[in-house]
Amino acid sequence: MTEQLKFGTSGLRGLVSDLTDDIIMRYTRAFLRHLEKIGKINKDTSVVVGYDLRSSSPHIKNVVIKTIEDQGYSVINAGEVPTPALALYSLNFRYPAIMVTGSHIPDDRNGLKFYRPDGEITKQDERAIVGELDKSGKGGKGGLSRNDTPYHLAENYQSPPVVPDVLELYRKRCLSILPKSALQDMKIGVYQHSSIVRDFLVEVLSALGAKTVAIGRADHFVPVDTEALRDFDRKLALDAVRQYGLDALVSTDGDADRPLIAGSDGIFLKGDVVGMLTAKYLFADAVVTPVTSTSAVETSHFFEHVYRTSVGSPYVIAGMKQALSDGYHTIVGFEANGGVLLGSDISSETCELKKLATRDAMLPILALLGFAQLRGSSVQALLSGLPMRFTASNRLSNIDTEKAKEILHDLEDAATRIHFFHPLGNIEHWDMIDGLRVIMDNGDIVHFRLSGNAPELRCYSEAASQKQADKLLEWGLENIARTLEKAS
């Protein structure tokens, strides 16, 4: 019944065809029941609900709201809002929240992202929610029993009016990131497609003094993935900066928790580089990022301490809490997709920000534009002080996951690992934070990682040149595939 829906690196995701009214109701009810059990909600508490622009989101939002109402709670309908805006409002007023979004995945898929009154749910919360799914029958606090008729939302249901305060609170935050008129004289293109902030982004940039050019607005949902850009997106950026004489081109994924930023050369910056530069602009003393982010985070020596985590915002959030416990004061987290999280309040000459431990696209967009203006340079010129590192990645699909797990486990053995990687040279460091990551003594990196929700083995490589990174990737995929074949 729920096998096709899984919690991934950030929320519950699945095909829209699997997100039936009955299943949405069960997960929403399970979330509320879990909050009741851990004392994070009572009948005087409101629940905030928002959604993105994909075609299935309005209906799913209605099912979520009706379920919350049926459980005796009041609802704040945030309407079409960015995920970080919903999170900010939730944290500010200590309300739990549910965001209906599939982020960057195609329109035939969608999902739910859950927030406790004190932030994103943890992996422990995810397991507890799943554990609540089938407890008690219809009318109880858990899901329906197997003999009950599946739930369907009445066609004439009308959700409560939209409360504009949610977006307005986020607008005030965004405008406080840079001084007034900080972007004066900049000409910035906004690639709108179906981003939830396609109009909001234009408004904020304009309010900060920039001249904006809106391009690429779509009348249907476009799955813009900041980690796997289409050739169309890259060409659009190159053409736009030339046609309009832009200083920069910016955009986000569907729910605005991942940024896209290109300089006047029309080339999009990689997400982990965006995260690094944002952290530097904010004078971070500690950064937290998954093992898939570039090793330039360490070799740049910008930060006092770098915490490496598994892939996924819950792990980054846990790392930021650890950094705070360790005594660091200005803590920035980021993922390889460019989404930036704040693990502490930020106080600097340029901005005052309260911590927001969820991915945000607006902060890095404004930080990099402001950074470029502060230096009197272009966005791409910000890269000049970074170590030159190049990456590549791909995957093996339809693999035997259990055999792949055994192989990665075997590579924990020193002799096996040394033999496997011997053609690449000597191993300087290795870890099993998320899969197997090996760093050679020349700085080359090969990282094998199993997908959390598909029969895939991913390979990431990093080197001092793109040619070498591509070569490492080819070597990694060929050798791990050969090892899998022998194990079959």
Short mmCIF file of C-alpha atoms in Angstrom, two decimals:
data_model
loop_
_atom_site.label_atom_id
_atom_site.label_comp_id
_atom_site.label_asym_id
_atom_site.label_seq_id
_atom_site.Cartn_x
_atom_site.Cartn_y
_atom_site.Cartn_z
CA MET A 1 0.00 0.00 0.00
CA THR A 2 2.76 2.48 0.83
CA GLU A 3 5.70 0.66 -0.76
CA GLN A 4 5.86 3.04 -3.73
CA LEU A 5 6.19 6.09 -1.46
CA LYS A 6 9.43 6.67 0.40
CA PHE A 7 11.13 9.27 2.49
CA GLY A 8 14.17 10.35 0.49
CA THR A 9 16.87 12.88 1.29
CA SER A 10 14.21 15.55 1.81
CA GLY A 11 10.62 14.51 2.39
CA LEU A 12 8.13 11.92 1.17
CA ARG A 13 8.15 11.45 -2.61
CA GLY A 14 6.37 9.29 -5.18
CA LEU A 15 4.27 9.11 -8.31
CA VAL A 16 1.08 11.18 -8.25
CA SER A 17 -0.82 7.99 -9.12
CA ASP A 18 0.40 6.52 -5.81
CA LEU A 19 -0.45 9.68 -3.85
CA THR A 20 -4.13 8.82 -3.56
CA ASP A 21 -6.45 10.79 -1.29
CA ASP A 22 -6.41 7.84 1.09
CA ILE A 23 -2.60 7.71 1.27
CA ILE A 24 -2.26 11.49 1.68
CA MET A 25 -4.80 11.38 4.50
CA ARG A 26 -2.94 8.54 6.22
CA TYR A 27 0.44 10.25 6.13
CA THR A 28 -1.03 13.56 7.29
CA ARG A 29 -2.84 11.86 10.14
CA ALA A 30 0.24 9.84 11.04
CA PHE A 31 2.30 13.05 11.19
CA LEU A 32 -0.22 14.68 13.54
CA ARG A 33 -0.43 11.59 15.73
CA HIS A 34 3.37 11.49 16.01
CA LEU A 35 3.45 15.16 17.05
CA GLU A 36 0.80 14.47 19.66
CA LYS A 37 2.84 11.62 21.09
CA ILE A 38 6.01 13.69 21.45
CA GLY A 39 4.14 16.68 22.87
CA LYS A 40 4.73 19.05 19.94
CA ILE A 41 1.07 19.82 19.21
CA ASN A 42 -2.26 20.31 20.98
CA LYS A 43 -5.76 21.28 19.94
CA ASP A 44 -4.94 24.99 20.27
CA THR A 45 -2.15 24.62 17.70
CA SER A 46 -2.58 25.65 14.07
CA VAL A 47 -0.93 23.76 11.22
CA VAL A 48 0.51 25.70 8.27
CA VAL A 49 0.08 24.25 4.75
CA GLY A 50 1.66 25.46 1.50
CA TYR A 51 2.16 24.10 -2.00
CA ASP A 52 4.13 24.55 -5.23
CA LEU A 53 3.01 25.11 -8.84
CA ARG A 54 2.90 21.52 -10.12
CA SER A 55 -0.48 20.42 -11.48
CA SER A 56 -1.29 17.93 -8.70
CA SER A 57 -0.42 20.20 -5.78
CA PRO A 58 -3.73 22.11 -5.33
CA HIS A 59 -5.72 18.90 -4.90
CA ILE A 60 -3.16 17.28 -2.60
CA LYS A 61 -3.11 20.50 -0.55
CA ASN A 62 -6.88 20.27 -0.15
CA VAL A 63 -6.69 16.68 1.08
CA VAL A 64 -4.00 17.64 3.58
CA ILE A 65 -6.01 20.62 4.88
CA LYS A 66 -9.27 18.64 5.16
CA THR A 67 -7.49 15.87 7.06
CA ILE A 68 -6.02 18.38 9.51
CA GLU A 69 -9.44 19.96 10.02
CA ASP A 70 -11.05 16.55 10.57
CA GLN A 71 -8.50 15.89 13.32
CA GLY A 72 -9.68 18.99 15.16
CA TYR A 73 -6.88 21.40 14.31
CA SER A 74 -7.12 24.82 12.68
CA VAL A 75 -5.25 25.43 9.42
CA ILE A 76 -3.26 28.38 8.12
CA ASN A 77 -3.45 28.15 4.34
CA ALA A 78 -0.19 29.69 3.12
CA GLY A 79 -1.15 29.18 -0.53
CA GLU A 80 1.53 29.00 -3.23
CA VAL A 81 4.72 29.72 -1.30
CA PRO A 82 8.41 28.79 -1.33
CA THR A 83 9.33 25.94 1.00
CA PRO A 84 11.75 28.13 3.01
CA ALA A 85 8.97 30.72 3.50
CA LEU A 86 6.72 28.05 5.00
CA ALA A 87 9.57 26.84 7.21
CA LEU A 88 10.36 30.37 8.39
CA TYR A 89 6.74 31.04 9.39
CA SER A 90 6.50 27.65 11.08
CA LEU A 91 9.61 28.29 13.17
CA ASN A 92 8.74 31.90 13.94
CA PHE A 93 5.31 31.06 15.38
CA ARG A 94 6.12 27.51 16.55
CA TYR A 95 3.52 25.88 14.30
CA PRO A 96 3.95 22.52 12.58
CA ALA A 97 3.75 22.71 8.79
CA ILE A 98 3.28 20.57 5.70
CA MET A 99 4.58 21.61 2.28
CA VAL A 100 3.13 19.92 -0.80
CA THR A 101 6.04 19.78 -3.21
CA GLY A 102 8.08 17.44 -5.34
CA SER A 103 10.83 20.05 -5.54
CA HIS A 104 12.67 19.49 -8.84
CA ILE A 105 11.24 16.09 -9.86
CA PRO A 106 8.88 15.72 -12.88
CA ASP A 107 5.23 16.76 -12.81
CA ASP A 108 3.99 13.16 -12.64
CA ARG A 109 5.50 12.99 -9.15
CA ASN A 110 4.90 14.94 -5.98
CA GLY A 111 5.49 14.75 -2.26
CA LEU A 112 5.03 16.06 1.26
CA LYS A 113 7.63 17.80 3.39
CA PHE A 114 6.90 17.86 7.11
CA TYR A 115 8.01 20.43 9.68
CA ARG A 116 7.78 20.18 13.43
CA PRO A 117 7.25 23.46 15.31
CA ASP A 118 11.01 23.43 15.93
CA GLY A 119 12.14 22.60 12.40
CA GLU A 120 12.40 19.86 9.79
CA ILE A 121 11.56 16.35 10.87
CA THR A 122 14.49 14.05 11.58
CA LYS A 123 15.14 10.55 10.31
CA GLN A 124 13.82 9.29 13.66
CA ASP A 125 10.63 11.28 13.07
CA GLU A 126 10.30 9.71 9.61
CA ARG A 127 10.44 6.21 11.08
CA ALA A 128 7.90 7.15 13.74
CA ILE A 129 5.48 8.58 11.14
CA VAL A 130 5.70 5.39 9.09
CA GLY A 131 5.06 3.44 12.30
CA GLU A 132 1.82 5.38 12.86
CA LEU A 133 0.39 4.75 9.39
CA ASP A 134 -1.82 1.74 10.06
CA LYS A 135 -2.66 2.20 13.71
CA SER A 136 -6.38 2.19 14.56
CA GLY A 137 -9.32 2.23 12.20
CA LYS A 138 -11.42 4.86 10.48
CA GLY A 139 -12.16 7.76 12.76
CA GLY A 140 -9.23 6.93 15.02
CA LYS A 141 -5.99 8.80 15.29
CA GLY A 142 -4.07 6.56 12.93
CA GLY A 143 -4.83 5.36 9.39
CA LEU A 144 -7.76 3.34 8.12
CA SER A 145 -7.99 -0.38 8.77
CA ARG A 146 -7.66 -2.74 5.82
CA ASN A 147 -11.41 -3.34 5.70
CA ASP A 148 -12.37 0.32 5.49
CA THR A 149 -13.34 2.06 2.27
CA PRO A 150 -10.46 4.20 0.94
CA TYR A 151 -10.87 7.90 1.64
CA HIS A 152 -11.76 10.33 -1.16
CA LEU A 153 -12.04 14.10 -0.81
CA ALA A 154 -15.45 15.53 -1.65
CA GLU A 155 -15.40 17.33 -5.01
CA ASN A 156 -17.05 20.45 -3.57
CA TYR A 157 -14.50 20.93 -0.79
CA GLN A 158 -13.15 24.48 -0.46
CA SER A 159 -10.00 25.17 1.53
CA PRO A 160 -9.72 28.22 3.85
CA PRO A 161 -8.63 31.57 2.36
CA VAL A 162 -4.92 32.13 1.80
CA VAL A 163 -3.08 33.96 4.60
CA PRO A 164 -0.58 36.38 2.96
CA ASP A 165 1.45 36.79 6.16
CA VAL A 166 3.53 33.71 5.37
CA LEU A 167 5.04 35.14 2.20
CA GLU A 168 5.33 38.63 3.67
CA LEU A 169 7.47 37.42 6.56
CA TYR A 170 9.82 35.77 4.06
CA ARG A 171 9.89 38.92 1.92
CA LYS A 172 11.07 40.96 4.92
CA ARG A 173 13.80 38.41 5.59
CA CYS A 174 15.03 38.47 2.00
CA LEU A 175 15.11 42.26 1.90
CA SER A 176 17.19 42.30 5.09
CA ILE A 177 19.97 40.17 3.56
CA LEU A 178 21.45 43.12 1.64
CA PRO A 179 21.54 46.86 2.33
CA LYS A 180 18.95 48.97 0.55
CA SER A 181 19.87 49.62 -3.11
CA ALA A 182 22.76 47.13 -2.81
CA LEU A 183 22.11 45.87 -6.34
CA GLN A 184 21.87 49.33 -7.90
CA ASP A 185 22.92 49.40 -11.56
CA MET A 186 22.95 45.58 -11.87
CA LYS A 187 20.98 44.08 -14.73
CA ILE A 188 19.77 40.66 -13.66
CA GLY A 189 17.85 38.09 -15.65
CA VAL A 190 15.30 35.93 -13.85
CA TYR A 191 14.70 32.53 -15.46
CA GLN A 192 11.12 32.11 -14.30
CA HIS A 193 9.95 28.73 -15.75
CA SER A 194 7.59 27.30 -13.07
CA SER A 195 9.55 28.34 -9.99
CA ILE A 196 7.33 29.25 -7.06
CA VAL A 197 9.36 32.48 -6.67
CA ARG A 198 9.30 33.51 -10.32
CA ASP A 199 7.46 36.77 -9.56
CA PHE A 200 8.69 37.12 -5.97
CA LEU A 201 12.32 37.01 -7.14
CA VAL A 202 11.72 39.82 -9.62
CA GLU A 203 10.06 41.91 -6.91
CA VAL A 204 12.86 41.41 -4.36
CA LEU A 205 15.66 42.12 -6.83
CA SER A 206 13.88 45.22 -8.05
CA ALA A 207 13.33 46.42 -4.48
CA LEU A 208 17.10 46.10 -3.92
CA GLY A 209 17.80 48.37 -6.87
CA ALA A 210 18.42 45.91 -9.69
CA LYS A 211 17.03 46.20 -13.18
CA THR A 212 15.37 42.86 -13.95
CA VAL A 213 14.57 40.98 -17.14
CA ALA A 214 12.07 38.11 -16.79
CA ILE A 215 12.58 35.26 -19.26
CA GLY A 216 11.45 31.69 -19.86
CA ARG A 217 8.11 31.76 -18.05
CA ALA A 218 6.31 28.43 -18.46
CA ASP A 219 2.59 27.61 -18.45
CA HIS A 220 3.28 24.08 -17.18
CA PHE A 221 5.57 22.60 -14.56
CA VAL A 222 9.22 22.35 -15.62
CA PRO A 223 11.46 19.97 -13.62
CA VAL A 224 14.58 22.13 -13.30
CA ASP A 225 17.16 20.10 -11.39
CA THR A 226 20.09 22.26 -10.24
CA GLU A 227 22.34 19.16 -10.08
CA ALA A 228 21.38 17.83 -13.53
CA LEU A 229 20.69 20.79 -15.78
CA ARG A 230 19.26 20.18 -19.21
CA ASP A 231 21.06 21.41 -22.31
CA PHE A 232 18.03 23.66 -22.80
CA ASP A 233 18.68 25.43 -19.48
CA ARG A 234 22.37 25.95 -20.22
CA LYS A 235 21.68 27.33 -23.70
CA LEU A 236 18.94 29.60 -22.36
CA ALA A 237 21.42 31.16 -19.92
CA LEU A 238 24.12 31.68 -22.56
CA ASP A 239 21.66 33.23 -25.00
CA ALA A 240 20.00 35.44 -22.36
CA VAL A 241 23.17 37.10 -21.03
CA ARG A 242 24.24 37.93 -24.59
CA GLN A 243 20.84 39.12 -25.79
CA TYR A 244 20.07 41.34 -22.80
CA GLY A 245 23.60 42.26 -21.64
CA LEU A 246 23.01 40.76 -18.21
CA ASP A 247 25.34 40.98 -15.23
CA ALA A 248 23.83 37.75 -13.91
CA LEU A 249 21.03 35.24 -14.47
CA VAL A 250 19.27 33.63 -11.49
CA SER A 251 16.59 31.05 -10.90
CA THR A 252 15.54 28.27 -8.53
CA ASP A 253 14.07 24.80 -8.65
CA GLY A 254 10.31 24.32 -8.28
CA ASP A 255 9.90 25.10 -4.58
CA ALA A 256 12.81 27.56 -4.28
CA ASP A 257 15.07 25.67 -1.92
CA ARG A 258 17.82 25.23 -4.56
CA PRO A 259 19.36 28.18 -6.44
CA LEU A 260 20.68 28.64 -9.95
CA ILE A 261 23.19 31.45 -10.46
CA ALA A 262 25.12 32.37 -13.60
CA GLY A 263 27.45 35.30 -14.12
CA SER A 264 27.70 37.54 -17.16
CA ASP A 265 29.39 34.65 -18.97
CA GLY A 266 26.12 32.68 -18.83
CA ILE A 267 27.68 29.68 -17.08
CA PHE A 268 25.86 28.36 -14.02
CA LEU A 269 27.95 27.99 -10.86
CA LYS A 270 27.93 24.56 -9.25
CA GLY A 271 25.80 24.28 -6.15
CA ASP A 272 28.56 23.41 -3.70
CA VAL A 273 30.61 26.38 -4.94
CA VAL A 274 27.55 28.60 -4.41
CA GLY A 275 27.30 27.25 -0.86
CA MET A 276 31.00 27.91 -0.19
CA LEU A 277 30.84 31.49 -1.43
CA THR A 278 27.66 32.16 0.54
CA ALA A 279 29.34 30.86 3.70
CA LYS A 280 32.39 33.03 3.02
CA TYR A 281 30.21 36.12 2.46
CA LEU A 282 28.54 35.45 5.81
CA PHE A 283 31.93 35.01 7.57
CA ALA A 284 31.13 31.47 8.67
CA ASP A 285 33.58 29.88 11.08
CA ALA A 286 32.10 26.39 10.57
CA VAL A 287 30.39 24.84 7.57
CA VAL A 288 28.47 21.59 7.31
CA THR A 289 28.07 19.82 3.98
CA PRO A 290 27.61 16.29 2.62
CA VAL A 291 30.52 14.19 1.37
CA THR A 292 29.38 14.80 -2.22
CA SER A 293 30.41 18.48 -2.07
CA THR A 294 33.76 19.57 -3.50
CA SER A 295 36.94 19.09 -1.47
CA ALA A 296 37.66 22.78 -2.14
CA VAL A 297 35.61 23.38 1.01
CA GLU A 298 38.63 22.12 2.95
CA THR A 299 41.49 23.11 0.66
CA SER A 300 40.30 26.73 0.39
CA HIS A 301 40.98 27.15 4.13
CA PHE A 302 38.11 29.64 4.31
CA PHE A 303 36.61 28.05 7.42
CA GLU A 304 37.87 27.01 10.85
CA HIS A 305 36.11 23.66 10.68
CA VAL A 306 34.32 21.60 8.04
CA TYR A 307 31.81 18.93 9.06
CA ARG A 308 31.04 16.25 6.46
CA THR A 309 27.71 14.40 6.52
CA SER A 310 25.57 11.90 4.64
CA VAL A 311 23.46 13.25 1.78
CA GLY A 312 20.21 14.89 2.89
CA SER A 313 19.14 17.97 4.82
CA PRO A 314 18.35 16.03 8.04
CA TYR A 315 22.03 15.04 8.26
CA VAL A 316 23.23 18.57 7.54
CA ILE A 317 20.90 19.89 10.24
CA ALA A 318 22.27 17.35 12.72
CA GLY A 319 25.80 18.43 11.77
CA MET A 320 24.95 22.09 12.36
CA LYS A 321 23.63 21.24 15.82
CA GLN A 322 26.91 19.47 16.52
CA ALA A 323 28.87 22.52 15.34
CA LEU A 324 26.85 24.73 17.68
CA SER A 325 27.51 22.30 20.53
CA ASP A 326 31.22 22.40 19.68
CA GLY A 327 31.29 26.14 20.27
CA TYR A 328 31.21 27.60 16.74
CA HIS A 329 29.27 30.83 16.36
CA THR A 330 28.55 31.39 12.67
CA ILE A 331 27.40 28.10 11.17
CA VAL A 332 26.37 27.64 7.55
CA GLY A 333 25.23 24.38 6.01
CA PHE A 334 24.88 23.70 2.31
CA GLU A 335 24.28 20.81 -0.04
CA ALA A 336 25.75 20.02 -3.44
CA ASN A 337 22.51 21.31 -4.99
CA GLY A 338 23.25 24.81 -3.67
CA GLY A 339 20.57 25.02 -1.01
CA VAL A 340 21.90 26.93 2.02
CA LEU A 341 20.87 26.35 5.64
CA LEU A 342 21.68 28.58 8.59
CA GLY A 343 22.56 26.80 11.81
CA SER A 344 23.06 29.99 13.83
CA ASP A 345 22.02 33.61 13.82
CA ILE A 346 24.12 35.72 11.46
CA SER A 347 25.35 39.15 12.49
CA SER A 348 27.66 41.06 10.17
CA GLU A 349 28.20 44.50 8.68
CA THR A 350 25.94 43.61 5.78
CA CYS A 351 23.04 41.68 7.35
CA GLU A 352 21.26 40.42 10.45
CA LEU A 353 19.58 37.05 10.03
CA LYS A 354 17.95 34.55 12.38
CA LYS A 355 18.91 30.93 11.86
CA LEU A 356 16.81 28.95 9.40
CA ALA A 357 17.72 25.27 9.31
CA THR A 358 16.12 24.40 6.01
CA ARG A 359 17.38 24.77 2.43
CA ASP A 360 16.88 28.23 0.98
CA ALA A 361 17.56 29.52 -2.54
CA MET A 362 17.02 33.23 -1.96
CA LEU A 363 19.85 33.60 0.55
CA PRO A 364 22.62 32.32 -1.76
CA ILE A 365 21.24 34.23 -4.75
CA LEU A 366 21.27 37.53 -2.87
CA ALA A 367 24.54 36.76 -1.08
CA LEU A 368 26.46 36.11 -4.30
CA LEU A 369 24.99 39.13 -6.09
CA GLY A 370 25.81 41.29 -3.08
CA PHE A 371 29.29 39.75 -2.80
CA ALA A 372 30.02 40.61 -6.45
CA GLN A 373 28.81 44.19 -5.98
CA LEU A 374 30.83 44.57 -2.79
CA ARG A 375 33.98 43.51 -4.64
CA GLY A 376 33.12 45.59 -7.69
CA SER A 377 33.46 42.49 -9.85
CA SER A 378 31.39 39.97 -11.77
CA VAL A 379 29.75 36.92 -10.23
CA GLN A 380 32.12 34.58 -12.08
CA ALA A 381 35.11 36.54 -10.75
CA LEU A 382 34.21 35.27 -7.26
CA LEU A 383 35.61 31.91 -8.37
CA SER A 384 39.11 33.29 -8.82
CA GLY A 385 40.12 32.66 -5.22
CA LEU A 386 38.93 29.05 -5.13
CA PRO A 387 41.03 25.90 -5.63
CA MET A 388 40.46 24.49 -9.11
CA ARG A 389 38.49 21.28 -8.64
CA PHE A 390 36.42 19.45 -11.25
CA THR A 391 33.77 16.81 -10.76
CA ALA A 392 31.87 14.14 -12.69
CA SER A 393 29.13 11.69 -11.74
CA ASN A 394 26.99 8.92 -13.17
CA ARG A 395 25.29 5.74 -12.04
CA LEU A 396 24.77 2.04 -12.65
CA SER A 397 21.06 1.28 -12.87
CA ASN A 398 19.03 -1.87 -12.17
CA ILE A 399 21.76 -3.38 -10.01
CA ASP A 400 21.48 -6.09 -7.36
CA THR A 401 21.38 -3.80 -4.33
CA GLU A 402 22.23 -6.50 -1.81
CA LYS A 403 25.33 -7.59 -3.73
CA ALA A 404 26.38 -3.95 -4.08
CA LYS A 405 26.05 -3.52 -0.31
CA GLU A 406 28.26 -6.59 0.20
CA ILE A 407 30.92 -5.22 -2.15
CA LEU A 408 31.02 -1.85 -0.40
CA HIS A 409 31.22 -3.67 2.92
CA ASP A 410 34.14 -5.79 1.64
CA LEU A 411 35.95 -2.60 0.60
CA GLU A 412 36.06 -1.55 4.25
CA ASP A 413 38.79 -4.16 4.61
CA ALA A 414 42.17 -2.46 4.15
CA ALA A 415 43.76 -5.15 1.95
CA THR A 416 40.68 -5.38 -0.32
CA ARG A 417 40.46 -1.61 -0.62
CA ILE A 418 44.16 -1.16 -1.40
CA HIS A 419 44.00 -3.86 -4.08
CA PHE A 420 40.87 -2.39 -5.71
CA PHE A 421 42.21 1.18 -5.87
CA HIS A 422 45.86 0.27 -6.55
CA PRO A 423 45.73 1.39 -10.24
CA LEU A 424 44.98 4.93 -9.01
CA GLY A 425 47.92 5.13 -6.59
CA ASN A 426 48.11 5.38 -2.81
CA ILE A 427 45.10 6.06 -0.60
CA GLU A 428 45.52 9.05 1.73
CA HIS A 429 42.06 8.99 3.36
CA TRP A 430 38.84 6.99 3.17
CA ASP A 431 35.48 7.11 4.93
CA MET A 432 32.08 5.42 4.98
CA ILE A 433 30.03 8.49 5.91
CA ASP A 434 27.68 7.83 2.99
CA GLY A 435 28.90 4.97 0.84
CA LEU A 436 32.66 4.59 0.27
CA ARG A 437 34.71 7.72 -0.43
CA VAL A 438 38.42 7.36 -1.19
CA ILE A 439 40.88 10.25 -1.47
CA MET A 440 44.18 9.45 -3.16
CA ASP A 441 47.49 11.06 -2.21
CA ASN A 442 47.31 13.29 -5.32
CA GLY A 443 43.90 14.64 -4.26
CA ASP A 444 41.83 12.55 -6.72
CA ILE A 445 38.54 11.32 -5.26
CA VAL A 446 36.31 8.34 -6.13
CA HIS A 447 33.06 7.92 -4.21
CA PHE A 448 30.60 5.02 -4.51
CA ARG A 449 27.14 5.52 -3.01
CA LEU A 450 23.96 3.46 -3.15
CA SER A 451 20.72 5.28 -3.94
CA GLY A 452 18.29 5.41 -1.05
CA ASN A 453 15.17 4.79 -3.14
CA ALA A 454 16.23 3.10 -6.40
CA PRO A 455 18.36 0.07 -7.45
CA GLU A 456 21.26 2.31 -8.45
CA LEU A 457 24.90 2.66 -7.51
CA ARG A 458 26.18 6.19 -7.99
CA CYS A 459 29.79 7.10 -8.66
CA TYR A 460 31.23 10.56 -8.05
CA SER A 461 34.73 11.67 -9.02
CA GLU A 462 36.80 14.76 -8.38
CA ALA A 463 40.19 15.87 -9.70
CA ALA A 464 42.32 18.87 -10.61
CA SER A 465 41.09 18.81 -14.23
CA GLN A 466 37.83 17.88 -15.94
CA LYS A 467 39.67 15.37 -18.11
CA GLN A 468 41.00 13.56 -15.05
CA ALA A 469 37.62 13.67 -13.29
CA ASP A 470 35.97 12.10 -16.35
CA LYS A 471 38.71 9.47 -16.51
CA LEU A 472 38.25 8.61 -12.82
CA LEU A 473 34.49 8.32 -13.29
CA GLU A 474 34.92 5.94 -16.24
CA TRP A 475 37.41 3.85 -14.26
CA GLY A 476 35.15 3.73 -11.21
CA LEU A 477 32.03 2.66 -13.08
CA GLU A 478 33.86 0.03 -15.15
CA ASN A 479 35.59 -1.56 -12.17
CA ILE A 480 32.62 -1.59 -9.82
CA ALA A 481 30.43 -2.99 -12.63
CA ARG A 482 33.00 -5.73 -13.24
CA THR A 483 33.07 -6.54 -9.53
CA LEU A 484 29.27 -6.72 -9.43
CA GLU A 485 29.25 -9.03 -12.44
CA LYS A 486 31.74 -11.40 -10.80
CA ALA A 487 29.61 -11.47 -7.65
CA SER A 488 26.49 -12.49 -9.59
#
